[in-house]
Amino acid sequence: MPRYDILHVVPLTDDQYDDFQRAVTTIHTESFGVPSLFVNVAFTNITSQVQFIAGKKRQGNHLIAHVRLGNRTKEQLQKLATDIIAAWDRTVVEPHASEGKAETRRRKLHSVFILASDVVGTEAGLPVPIAGKEAEFLKSHYVEIKRRADEGDDLMVDTIEEIKQRGML
């Protein structure tokens, strides 16, 4: 948790996929102080999907994010949306600015929805922490994360490295 689903009709290069997912991961981890272990980003090309916007058959690019609510404010979540839109524009829109206004409009995100709720579940075999309680979560699960890292679980190896680099414990 969170999960960011990007539904796009414009073609994206591998570099654009990578650059945008990295931007989303960074924005989320820096905004809320969480390890990237929990940030999931998925892209779906919906070019063949029939869409209606304002009652007419139209295509658009959309982002739907499911995030934990906890004590996060509407202002924090709106800033998250604004920062993500800016990252999309840098990655997907601006490189094609010379192609004209119609192409710029086609490449923009039509909608960004941040769906915030309290979540219970598991991720990577660990319980999803309560929003705002990530430090306590890392302390109480560090031994398990370290054990799995020592066994070669590359996700946990990366998590241990990030915990050290960011001073999360």
mmCIF file of C-alpha atoms in Angstrom:
data_model
loop_
_atom_site.group_PDB
_atom_site.id
_atom_site.type_symbol
_atom_site.label_atom_id
_atom_site.label_comp_id
_atom_site.label_asym_id
_atom_site.label_seq_id
_atom_site.Cartn_x
_atom_site.Cartn_y
_atom_site.Cartn_z
ATOM 1 C CA MET A 1 0.000 0.000 0.000
ATOM 2 C CA PRO A 2 -0.272 2.460 -1.736
ATOM 3 C CA ARG A 3 -1.135 1.331 -5.217
ATOM 4 C CA TYR A 4 -0.993 3.766 -8.106
ATOM 5 C CA ASP A 5 -2.807 2.608 -11.250
ATOM 6 C CA ILE A 6 -2.001 4.601 -14.364
ATOM 7 C CA LEU A 7 -4.460 4.057 -17.205
ATOM 8 C CA HIS A 8 -3.034 5.621 -20.346
ATOM 9 C CA VAL A 9 -3.971 6.040 -23.986
ATOM 10 C CA VAL A 10 -0.750 7.703 -25.091
ATOM 11 C CA PRO A 11 2.205 5.464 -25.910
ATOM 12 C CA LEU A 12 4.916 5.439 -23.257
ATOM 13 C CA THR A 13 8.524 4.387 -23.671
ATOM 14 C CA ASP A 14 10.303 2.134 -21.200
ATOM 15 C CA ASP A 15 12.192 5.208 -19.969
ATOM 16 C CA GLN A 16 8.913 7.061 -19.385
ATOM 17 C CA TYR A 17 7.486 4.111 -17.434
ATOM 18 C CA ASP A 18 10.615 3.964 -15.310
ATOM 19 C CA ASP A 19 10.984 7.723 -14.827
ATOM 20 C CA PHE A 20 7.344 8.199 -13.836
ATOM 21 C CA GLN A 21 7.198 5.241 -11.455
ATOM 22 C CA ARG A 22 10.405 6.482 -9.835
ATOM 23 C CA ALA A 23 8.899 9.967 -9.473
ATOM 24 C CA VAL A 24 5.696 8.590 -7.925
ATOM 25 C CA THR A 25 7.678 6.410 -5.525
ATOM 26 C CA THR A 26 9.869 9.345 -4.481
ATOM 27 C CA ILE A 27 6.925 11.720 -4.097
ATOM 28 C CA HIS A 28 5.034 9.238 -1.935
ATOM 29 C CA THR A 29 7.957 8.197 0.259
ATOM 30 C CA GLU A 30 9.082 11.787 0.822
ATOM 31 C CA SER A 31 5.544 13.052 1.432
ATOM 32 C CA PHE A 32 4.683 10.451 4.047
ATOM 33 C CA GLY A 33 8.014 9.063 5.309
ATOM 34 C CA VAL A 34 7.268 5.492 4.286
ATOM 35 C CA PRO A 35 9.679 2.929 2.852
ATOM 36 C CA SER A 36 9.388 2.331 -0.889
ATOM 37 C CA LEU A 37 8.724 -1.336 -0.060
ATOM 38 C CA PHE A 38 5.049 -0.434 0.113
ATOM 39 C CA VAL A 39 4.740 1.714 -3.038
ATOM 40 C CA ASN A 40 3.209 -0.121 -5.993
ATOM 41 C CA VAL A 41 2.858 1.476 -9.431
ATOM 42 C CA ALA A 42 1.114 -0.253 -12.340
ATOM 43 C CA PHE A 43 0.532 0.919 -15.899
ATOM 44 C CA THR A 44 -2.265 -0.243 -18.182
ATOM 45 C CA ASN A 45 -2.513 0.828 -21.809
ATOM 46 C CA ILE A 46 -6.240 1.398 -22.335
ATOM 47 C CA THR A 47 -6.109 2.511 -25.966
ATOM 48 C CA SER A 48 -8.651 -0.130 -26.978
ATOM 49 C CA GLN A 49 -10.972 0.619 -24.046
ATOM 50 C CA VAL A 50 -14.156 2.492 -24.887
ATOM 51 C CA GLN A 51 -14.391 5.582 -22.665
ATOM 52 C CA PHE A 52 -17.017 8.249 -22.286
ATOM 53 C CA ILE A 53 -16.148 11.612 -20.789
ATOM 54 C CA ALA A 54 -18.941 14.172 -20.376
ATOM 55 C CA GLY A 55 -21.332 11.904 -22.256
ATOM 56 C CA LYS A 56 -19.215 11.611 -25.384
ATOM 57 C CA LYS A 57 -16.874 8.933 -26.612
ATOM 58 C CA ARG A 58 -13.437 10.302 -25.734
ATOM 59 C CA GLN A 59 -10.127 8.964 -24.563
ATOM 60 C CA GLY A 60 -8.116 10.177 -21.614
ATOM 61 C CA ASN A 61 -5.239 9.304 -19.317
ATOM 62 C CA HIS A 62 -6.118 8.638 -15.687
ATOM 63 C CA LEU A 63 -4.390 7.899 -12.401
ATOM 64 C CA ILE A 64 -6.165 6.200 -9.512
ATOM 65 C CA ALA A 65 -4.280 5.892 -6.241
ATOM 66 C CA HIS A 66 -5.322 3.847 -3.231
ATOM 67 C CA VAL A 67 -3.523 5.203 -0.168
ATOM 68 C CA ARG A 68 -3.850 4.751 3.584
ATOM 69 C CA LEU A 69 -5.685 7.596 5.256
ATOM 70 C CA GLY A 70 -4.496 7.596 8.856
ATOM 71 C CA ASN A 71 -4.013 11.205 9.947
ATOM 72 C CA ARG A 72 -3.282 12.535 6.463
ATOM 73 C CA THR A 73 -5.120 15.732 5.658
ATOM 74 C CA LYS A 74 -7.030 16.695 2.542
ATOM 75 C CA GLU A 75 -4.324 19.306 1.899
ATOM 76 C CA GLN A 76 -1.561 16.663 2.043
ATOM 77 C CA LEU A 77 -3.471 14.431 -0.354
ATOM 78 C CA GLN A 78 -4.178 17.337 -2.726
ATOM 79 C CA LYS A 79 -0.463 18.219 -2.721
ATOM 80 C CA LEU A 80 0.280 14.567 -3.516
ATOM 81 C CA ALA A 81 -2.044 14.794 -6.536
ATOM 82 C CA THR A 82 -0.512 18.105 -7.654
ATOM 83 C CA ASP A 83 3.038 16.758 -7.360
ATOM 84 C CA ILE A 84 2.109 13.634 -9.329
ATOM 85 C CA ILE A 85 0.524 15.711 -12.100
ATOM 86 C CA ALA A 86 3.710 17.809 -12.311
ATOM 87 C CA ALA A 87 5.811 14.623 -12.577
ATOM 88 C CA TRP A 88 3.539 13.269 -15.344
ATOM 89 C CA ASP A 89 3.799 16.558 -17.223
ATOM 90 C CA ARG A 90 7.623 16.520 -16.990
ATOM 91 C CA THR A 91 7.804 12.882 -18.078
ATOM 92 C CA VAL A 92 5.014 12.499 -20.639
ATOM 93 C CA VAL A 93 3.756 15.914 -21.772
ATOM 94 C CA GLU A 94 6.765 18.248 -21.979
ATOM 95 C CA PRO A 95 8.906 15.997 -24.243
ATOM 96 C CA HIS A 96 6.144 16.352 -26.875
ATOM 97 C CA ALA A 97 5.406 20.076 -26.439
ATOM 98 C CA SER A 98 6.704 20.870 -29.930
ATOM 99 C CA GLU A 99 4.008 18.619 -31.437
ATOM 100 C CA GLY A 100 1.287 21.204 -30.830
ATOM 101 C CA LYS A 101 -1.548 21.990 -28.452
ATOM 102 C CA ALA A 102 -3.739 19.044 -29.476
ATOM 103 C CA GLU A 103 -0.962 16.561 -28.687
ATOM 104 C CA THR A 104 -0.222 18.346 -25.411
ATOM 105 C CA ARG A 105 -3.904 18.035 -24.405
ATOM 106 C CA ARG A 106 -3.986 14.359 -25.443
ATOM 107 C CA ARG A 107 -0.967 13.607 -23.252
ATOM 108 C CA LYS A 108 -2.252 15.353 -20.099
ATOM 109 C CA LEU A 109 -3.790 13.410 -17.225
ATOM 110 C CA HIS A 110 -7.557 13.831 -17.511
ATOM 111 C CA SER A 111 -8.149 12.709 -13.939
ATOM 112 C CA VAL A 112 -6.224 11.959 -10.780
ATOM 113 C CA PHE A 113 -8.135 10.348 -7.927
ATOM 114 C CA ILE A 114 -6.513 9.774 -4.551
ATOM 115 C CA LEU A 115 -8.726 7.269 -2.732
ATOM 116 C CA ALA A 116 -7.759 7.344 0.924
ATOM 117 C CA SER A 117 -9.078 4.880 3.489
ATOM 118 C CA ASP A 118 -7.974 2.800 6.424
ATOM 119 C CA VAL A 119 -6.565 -0.435 5.072
ATOM 120 C CA VAL A 120 -6.010 -3.857 6.558
ATOM 121 C CA GLY A 121 -4.055 -6.471 4.667
ATOM 122 C CA THR A 122 -0.629 -7.813 3.887
ATOM 123 C CA GLU A 123 2.055 -6.822 1.446
ATOM 124 C CA ALA A 124 5.210 -8.767 0.656
ATOM 125 C CA GLY A 125 4.152 -11.150 3.433
ATOM 126 C CA LEU A 126 4.069 -8.386 6.060
ATOM 127 C CA PRO A 127 1.046 -6.703 7.639
ATOM 128 C CA VAL A 128 0.213 -3.305 6.174
ATOM 129 C CA PRO A 129 1.227 -0.744 8.813
ATOM 130 C CA ILE A 130 -1.148 1.874 10.139
ATOM 131 C CA ALA A 131 -0.545 5.192 8.370
ATOM 132 C CA GLY A 132 1.783 7.308 10.477
ATOM 133 C CA LYS A 133 3.095 4.294 12.405
ATOM 134 C CA GLU A 134 5.748 3.195 9.892
ATOM 135 C CA ALA A 135 8.667 3.700 12.308
ATOM 136 C CA GLU A 136 7.039 1.412 14.878
ATOM 137 C CA PHE A 137 6.274 -1.079 12.121
ATOM 138 C CA LEU A 138 9.894 -1.125 10.939
ATOM 139 C CA LYS A 139 11.160 -1.613 14.504
ATOM 140 C CA SER A 140 8.791 -4.485 15.211
ATOM 141 C CA HIS A 141 9.383 -6.220 11.854
ATOM 142 C CA TYR A 142 13.072 -5.443 11.320
ATOM 143 C CA VAL A 143 14.251 -8.926 12.360
ATOM 144 C CA GLU A 144 11.913 -10.550 9.810
ATOM 145 C CA ILE A 145 12.896 -8.099 7.058
ATOM 146 C CA LYS A 146 16.607 -8.670 7.822
ATOM 147 C CA ARG A 147 16.173 -12.466 7.891
ATOM 148 C CA ARG A 148 14.507 -12.410 4.490
ATOM 149 C CA ALA A 149 17.196 -10.063 3.141
ATOM 150 C CA ASP A 150 19.892 -12.444 4.394
ATOM 151 C CA GLU A 151 18.094 -15.275 2.563
ATOM 152 C CA GLY A 152 18.374 -13.321 -0.701
ATOM 153 C CA ASP A 153 14.928 -11.706 -0.970
ATOM 154 C CA ASP A 154 15.910 -8.756 -3.194
ATOM 155 C CA LEU A 155 12.932 -6.643 -2.097
ATOM 156 C CA MET A 156 14.006 -7.000 1.527
ATOM 157 C CA VAL A 157 17.669 -6.360 0.613
ATOM 158 C CA ASP A 158 16.555 -3.071 -0.969
ATOM 159 C CA THR A 159 14.383 -2.285 2.063
ATOM 160 C CA ILE A 160 17.278 -2.799 4.507
ATOM 161 C CA GLU A 161 19.462 -0.532 2.354
ATOM 162 C CA GLU A 162 16.759 2.150 2.214
ATOM 163 C CA ILE A 163 16.206 1.980 5.992
ATOM 164 C CA LYS A 164 19.929 2.609 6.484
ATOM 165 C CA GLN A 165 20.228 5.338 3.822
ATOM 166 C CA ARG A 166 17.200 7.263 5.054
ATOM 167 C CA GLY A 167 17.863 6.716 8.767
ATOM 168 C CA MET A 168 14.419 5.238 9.243
ATOM 169 C CA LEU A 169 15.298 3.448 12.495
#
